[in-house]
mmCIF file of C-alpha atoms in Angstrom:
data_model
loop_
_atom_site.group_PDB
_atom_site.id
_atom_site.type_symbol
_atom_site.label_atom_id
_atom_site.label_comp_id
_atom_site.label_asym_id
_atom_site.label_seq_id
_atom_site.Cartn_x
_atom_site.Cartn_y
_atom_site.Cartn_z
ATOM 1 C CA GLN I 1 -1.154 -0.795 36.942
ATOM 2 C CA LYS I 2 -1.231 -1.351 32.856
ATOM 3 C CA GLU I 3 -0.357 0.737 30.052
ATOM 4 C CA VAL I 4 -4.069 1.183 29.393
ATOM 5 C CA GLU I 5 -6.465 -0.761 30.996
ATOM 6 C CA GLN I 6 -10.352 -1.265 29.150
ATOM 7 C CA ASN I 7 -13.066 -2.656 30.045
ATOM 8 C CA SER I 8 -13.278 -7.185 28.569
ATOM 9 C CA GLY I 9 -16.702 -6.699 28.094
ATOM 10 C CA PRO I 10 -18.856 -8.276 25.933
ATOM 11 C CA LEU I 11 -21.143 -5.284 26.037
ATOM 12 C CA SER I 12 -23.578 -6.222 24.914
ATOM 13 C CA VAL I 13 -26.977 -3.660 23.229
ATOM 14 C CA PRO I 14 -29.850 -3.866 21.536
ATOM 15 C CA GLU I 15 -30.127 -2.405 17.897
ATOM 16 C CA GLY I 16 -30.845 1.574 17.363
ATOM 17 C CA ALA I 17 -28.829 1.995 21.046
ATOM 18 C CA ILE I 18 -25.941 3.711 22.376
ATOM 19 C CA ALA I 19 -23.434 1.489 22.757
ATOM 20 C CA SER I 20 -20.270 3.420 24.770
ATOM 21 C CA LEU I 21 -16.381 2.254 25.299
ATOM 22 C CA ASN I 22 -14.695 3.524 27.643
ATOM 23 C CA CYS I 23 -10.644 3.201 28.247
ATOM 24 C CA THR I 24 -8.332 5.111 30.281
ATOM 25 C CA TYR I 25 -4.366 5.086 29.751
ATOM 26 C CA SER I 26 -1.509 5.506 32.083
ATOM 27 C CA ASP I 27 1.118 7.820 30.277
ATOM 28 C CA ARG I 28 0.353 11.628 30.854
ATOM 29 C CA GLY I 29 2.683 12.719 28.199
ATOM 30 C CA SER I 30 0.498 10.673 25.701
ATOM 31 C CA GLN I 31 -0.578 12.886 23.174
ATOM 32 C CA SER I 32 -2.368 10.772 20.636
ATOM 33 C CA PHE I 33 -5.552 8.983 20.257
ATOM 34 C CA PHE I 34 -6.632 5.843 18.481
ATOM 35 C CA TRP I 35 -9.531 3.371 18.011
ATOM 36 C CA TYR I 36 -9.279 0.569 16.193
ATOM 37 C CA ARG I 37 -12.043 -2.221 15.631
ATOM 38 C CA GLN I 38 -11.242 -5.718 15.000
ATOM 39 C CA TYR I 39 -13.587 -8.522 13.568
ATOM 40 C CA SER I 40 -12.994 -12.142 14.830
ATOM 41 C CA GLY I 41 -10.055 -13.742 12.781
ATOM 42 C CA LYS I 42 -9.719 -9.779 10.898
ATOM 43 C CA SER I 43 -7.106 -7.237 11.218
ATOM 44 C CA PRO I 44 -7.904 -3.363 13.415
ATOM 45 C CA GLU I 45 -8.465 -1.209 11.412
ATOM 46 C CA LEU I 46 -8.123 2.315 12.697
ATOM 47 C CA ILE I 47 -12.223 3.961 12.876
ATOM 48 C CA MET I 48 -11.585 7.487 15.108
ATOM 49 C CA SER I 49 -8.104 9.144 16.367
ATOM 50 C CA ILE I 50 -8.600 12.322 18.479
ATOM 51 C CA TYR I 51 -5.386 14.822 19.240
ATOM 52 C CA SER I 52 -7.127 17.342 21.684
ATOM 53 C CA ASN I 53 -9.600 17.733 24.763
ATOM 54 C CA GLY I 54 -13.416 17.184 23.581
ATOM 55 C CA ASP I 55 -14.905 15.184 20.853
ATOM 56 C CA LYS I 56 -14.867 14.653 17.771
ATOM 57 C CA GLU I 57 -17.557 13.352 15.407
ATOM 58 C CA ASP I 58 -17.381 10.727 12.250
ATOM 59 C CA GLY I 59 -20.767 10.057 11.234
ATOM 60 C CA ARG I 60 -22.493 8.061 14.034
ATOM 61 C CA PHE I 61 -19.329 7.623 16.197
ATOM 62 C CA THR I 62 -18.101 9.933 18.220
ATOM 63 C CA ALA I 63 -14.424 9.607 20.043
ATOM 64 C CA GLN I 64 -14.369 11.901 23.036
ATOM 65 C CA LEU I 65 -10.792 13.017 25.032
ATOM 66 C CA ASN I 66 -10.163 14.158 29.126
ATOM 67 C CA LYS I 67 -6.452 14.637 30.386
ATOM 68 C CA ALA I 68 -7.109 15.229 32.776
ATOM 69 C CA SER I 69 -8.444 12.522 33.749
ATOM 70 C CA GLN I 70 -6.168 9.919 31.371
ATOM 71 C CA TYR I 71 -9.545 8.968 29.825
ATOM 72 C CA VAL I 72 -10.553 8.387 26.629
ATOM 73 C CA SER I 73 -13.878 7.197 25.779
ATOM 74 C CA LEU I 74 -15.469 6.295 21.776
ATOM 75 C CA LEU I 75 -20.007 6.531 21.714
ATOM 76 C CA ILE I 76 -21.899 4.197 18.769
ATOM 77 C CA ARG I 77 -25.155 6.251 18.333
ATOM 78 C CA ASP I 78 -27.659 3.946 15.707
ATOM 79 C CA SER I 79 -25.586 0.152 16.738
ATOM 80 C CA GLN I 80 -25.925 -1.722 14.167
ATOM 81 C CA PRO I 81 -24.929 -5.832 14.200
ATOM 82 C CA SER I 82 -22.542 -4.911 11.870
ATOM 83 C CA ASP I 83 -20.397 -2.766 14.932
ATOM 84 C CA SER I 84 -20.292 -6.584 17.128
ATOM 85 C CA ALA I 85 -16.333 -6.447 17.024
ATOM 86 C CA THR I 86 -13.764 -6.324 19.044
ATOM 87 C CA TYR I 87 -12.524 -2.554 19.955
ATOM 88 C CA LEU I 88 -9.125 -1.727 20.753
ATOM 89 C CA CYS I 89 -7.639 1.287 22.354
ATOM 90 C CA ALA I 90 -4.404 2.800 21.533
ATOM 91 C CA VAL I 91 -2.320 5.324 23.172
ATOM 92 C CA GLY I 92 0.578 6.881 21.450
ATOM 93 C CA GLY I 93 3.239 8.331 22.957
ATOM 94 C CA ASN I 94 6.690 7.895 22.948
ATOM 95 C CA LYS I 95 5.513 4.788 21.620
ATOM 96 C CA LEU I 96 1.879 2.890 20.567
ATOM 97 C CA VAL I 97 -0.014 0.884 23.460
ATOM 98 C CA PHE I 98 -2.437 -1.107 22.857
ATOM 99 C CA GLY I 99 -5.416 -1.604 25.564
ATOM 100 C CA ALA I 100 -6.809 -5.757 25.162
ATOM 101 C CA GLY I 101 -10.418 -4.659 23.802
ATOM 102 C CA THR I 102 -13.510 -4.560 24.419
ATOM 103 C CA ILE I 103 -15.473 -6.397 22.935
ATOM 104 C CA LEU I 104 -19.192 -5.473 21.481
ATOM 105 C CA ARG I 105 -22.197 -7.279 20.833
ATOM 106 C CA VAL I 106 -25.563 -5.564 18.898
ATOM 107 C CA LYS I 107 -28.229 -6.878 19.098
ATOM 108 C CA SER I 108 -30.999 -7.903 16.596
ATOM 109 C CA GLU C 1 -4.637 3.713 -2.943
ATOM 110 C CA ALA C 2 -2.654 -0.050 -1.875
ATOM 111 C CA GLY C 3 -2.537 -1.721 2.331
ATOM 112 C CA VAL C 4 -0.478 -3.474 3.615
ATOM 113 C CA ALA C 5 -0.030 -7.404 1.922
ATOM 114 C CA GLN C 6 1.575 -9.684 3.855
ATOM 115 C CA SER C 7 1.696 -13.591 3.434
ATOM 116 C CA PRO C 8 1.529 -15.937 4.196
ATOM 117 C CA ARG C 9 -2.160 -15.854 5.703
ATOM 118 C CA TYR C 10 -1.908 -18.872 7.344
ATOM 119 C CA LYS C 11 1.570 -21.433 9.118
ATOM 120 C CA ILE C 12 1.037 -24.058 10.866
ATOM 121 C CA ILE C 13 4.910 -25.197 11.621
ATOM 122 C CA GLU C 14 6.073 -27.467 14.624
ATOM 123 C CA LYS C 15 8.248 -26.048 17.193
ATOM 124 C CA ARG C 16 11.561 -25.246 17.546
ATOM 125 C CA GLN C 17 11.212 -25.290 13.883
ATOM 126 C CA SER C 18 11.926 -22.161 11.947
ATOM 127 C CA VAL C 19 9.520 -19.762 9.696
ATOM 128 C CA ALA C 20 9.617 -16.085 7.876
ATOM 129 C CA PHE C 21 6.937 -13.783 7.187
ATOM 130 C CA TRP C 22 6.714 -11.291 4.205
ATOM 131 C CA CYS C 23 5.484 -7.418 5.116
ATOM 132 C CA ASN C 24 4.500 -4.789 1.852
ATOM 133 C CA PRO C 25 3.437 -1.664 3.489
ATOM 134 C CA ILE C 26 1.678 1.156 1.703
ATOM 135 C CA SER C 27 3.495 3.132 -0.886
ATOM 136 C CA GLY C 28 5.641 6.138 0.530
ATOM 137 C CA HIS C 29 5.244 4.833 4.264
ATOM 138 C CA ALA C 30 8.552 5.490 5.924
ATOM 139 C CA THR C 31 7.620 3.829 8.648
ATOM 140 C CA LEU C 32 6.574 -0.113 9.024
ATOM 141 C CA TYR C 33 5.988 -2.196 12.510
ATOM 142 C CA TRP C 34 5.680 -5.449 12.867
ATOM 143 C CA TYR C 35 3.329 -6.398 16.259
ATOM 144 C CA GLN C 36 2.267 -9.433 17.653
ATOM 145 C CA GLN C 37 -0.996 -10.653 18.581
ATOM 146 C CA ILE C 38 -2.238 -13.282 20.710
ATOM 147 C CA LEU C 39 -5.817 -14.240 21.466
ATOM 148 C CA GLY C 40 -7.908 -12.599 23.509
ATOM 149 C CA GLN C 41 -4.689 -9.534 23.952
ATOM 150 C CA GLY C 42 -4.264 -5.804 22.280
ATOM 151 C CA PRO C 43 -1.170 -5.642 19.978
ATOM 152 C CA LYS C 44 2.052 -6.126 21.397
ATOM 153 C CA LEU C 45 4.866 -4.052 19.397
ATOM 154 C CA LEU C 46 7.833 -5.965 18.066
ATOM 155 C CA ILE C 47 9.937 -3.915 15.878
ATOM 156 C CA GLN C 48 9.737 -0.482 14.578
ATOM 157 C CA PHE C 49 11.537 0.433 11.398
ATOM 158 C CA GLN C 50 12.425 4.403 10.514
ATOM 159 C CA ASN C 51 12.887 3.304 6.415
ATOM 160 C CA ASN C 52 15.602 0.655 6.982
ATOM 161 C CA GLY C 53 16.640 1.400 10.330
ATOM 162 C CA VAL C 54 15.379 -0.296 13.049
ATOM 163 C CA VAL C 55 13.949 2.404 15.992
ATOM 164 C CA ASP C 56 12.599 0.361 19.171
ATOM 165 C CA ASP C 57 12.585 -3.243 18.730
ATOM 166 C CA SER C 58 12.625 -3.508 22.735
ATOM 167 C CA GLN C 59 10.468 -6.134 22.956
ATOM 168 C CA LEU C 60 11.473 -8.390 20.223
ATOM 169 C CA PRO C 61 13.061 -11.925 21.754
ATOM 170 C CA LYS C 62 16.315 -11.421 20.112
ATOM 171 C CA ASP C 63 17.165 -14.622 21.268
ATOM 172 C CA ARG C 64 14.704 -16.834 18.043
ATOM 173 C CA PHE C 65 13.526 -13.644 16.401
ATOM 174 C CA SER C 66 15.248 -11.365 13.674
ATOM 175 C CA ALA C 67 13.560 -8.455 11.692
ATOM 176 C CA GLU C 68 14.980 -6.223 8.417
ATOM 177 C CA ARG C 69 13.880 -4.413 6.049
ATOM 178 C CA LEU C 70 16.491 -3.301 2.891
ATOM 179 C CA LYS C 71 15.741 -0.679 0.370
ATOM 180 C CA GLY C 72 13.543 0.621 3.461
ATOM 181 C CA VAL C 73 10.414 -1.111 1.863
ATOM 182 C CA ASP C 74 9.516 -4.917 2.271
ATOM 183 C CA SER C 75 10.273 -6.822 5.445
ATOM 184 C CA THR C 76 10.378 -10.797 6.477
ATOM 185 C CA LEU C 77 9.941 -10.772 10.807
ATOM 186 C CA LYS C 78 11.972 -14.542 11.302
ATOM 187 C CA ILE C 79 11.616 -16.614 13.875
ATOM 188 C CA GLN C 80 14.130 -19.071 14.673
ATOM 189 C CA PRO C 81 13.949 -22.166 16.614
ATOM 190 C CA ALA C 82 9.543 -21.102 17.246
ATOM 191 C CA LYS C 83 7.931 -21.731 21.180
ATOM 192 C CA LEU C 84 4.299 -23.144 21.146
ATOM 193 C CA GLU C 85 4.180 -19.744 22.843
ATOM 194 C CA ASP C 86 4.992 -18.274 19.603
ATOM 195 C CA SER C 87 1.341 -18.847 18.206
ATOM 196 C CA ALA C 88 0.014 -15.927 17.823
ATOM 197 C CA VAL C 89 -1.502 -13.250 14.466
ATOM 198 C CA TYR C 90 1.991 -11.686 13.304
ATOM 199 C CA LEU C 91 0.648 -8.741 12.651
ATOM 200 C CA CYS C 92 2.816 -5.991 9.979
ATOM 201 C CA ALA C 93 1.904 -2.229 9.747
ATOM 202 C CA SER C 94 3.165 1.303 8.324
ATOM 203 C CA SER C 95 2.843 5.466 8.874
ATOM 204 C CA LEU C 96 3.850 7.720 6.835
ATOM 205 C CA SER C 97 6.178 8.285 9.200
ATOM 206 C CA GLY C 98 7.086 7.889 12.353
ATOM 207 C CA GLY C 99 6.340 10.137 15.746
ATOM 208 C CA PHE C 100 3.031 8.210 16.380
ATOM 209 C CA LEU C 101 0.422 11.496 15.830
ATOM 210 C CA GLN C 102 -0.044 9.031 12.421
ATOM 211 C CA PRO C 103 -2.389 6.590 12.116
ATOM 212 C CA GLN C 104 -1.122 2.791 11.148
ATOM 213 C CA HIS C 105 -2.429 0.816 8.579
ATOM 214 C CA PHE C 106 -2.612 -2.895 9.759
ATOM 215 C CA GLY C 107 -1.876 -5.572 6.729
ATOM 216 C CA ASP C 108 -4.009 -8.991 6.999
ATOM 217 C CA GLY C 109 -1.962 -10.479 9.477
ATOM 218 C CA THR C 110 -0.402 -14.375 9.263
ATOM 219 C CA ARG C 111 -1.293 -16.263 11.666
ATOM 220 C CA LEU C 112 0.896 -19.199 13.344
ATOM 221 C CA SER C 113 0.304 -22.318 14.752
ATOM 222 C CA ILE C 114 3.074 -24.010 17.216
ATOM 223 C CA LEU C 115 2.508 -28.096 17.450
#
């Protein structure tokens, strides 16, 4: 079992729709959870961090964490073509582990 | 605030040659990380420094990879000799402090191609 699992996609959504990206993790002791966006040929860019159960909203982005289910998700509202990228989930316990990422394509 | 600086951006070498990468973290960030990202995969931690000491190098192939962070600021990562499977993007990241509650900020990376 991989430590951090993401569906590789691609996830295709129409412009203006909600994109939902999911991530599961295996280490129950994990304490910090991050979402990074990575454009092709670029480095990962931090977009959200979440540390406690529930939802955290920042603009069009909402991160959701459920530690009991070992599940973290990222919702992108009003998706734009510029949101097309790979989204990496990273989970921090005694080390930071990245998933392989989900490719998101927003169609105009 | 200046971000994490890395050089070179691209490097092409032949297998068995050596190569070195340089990283300058965000000012004031005590913790520095080197990651390897192979195409289609997430970044994999190679080594973590806290100031100028090594915190974790468990995934660093020590027979060919070495890294140092003299004076607790800049860092270099070296590969000698390079193998074909070392073709990847090498990312440097920094954070204010160790532990994984602090988010990490990445540089633009060095894309390494081994011929």
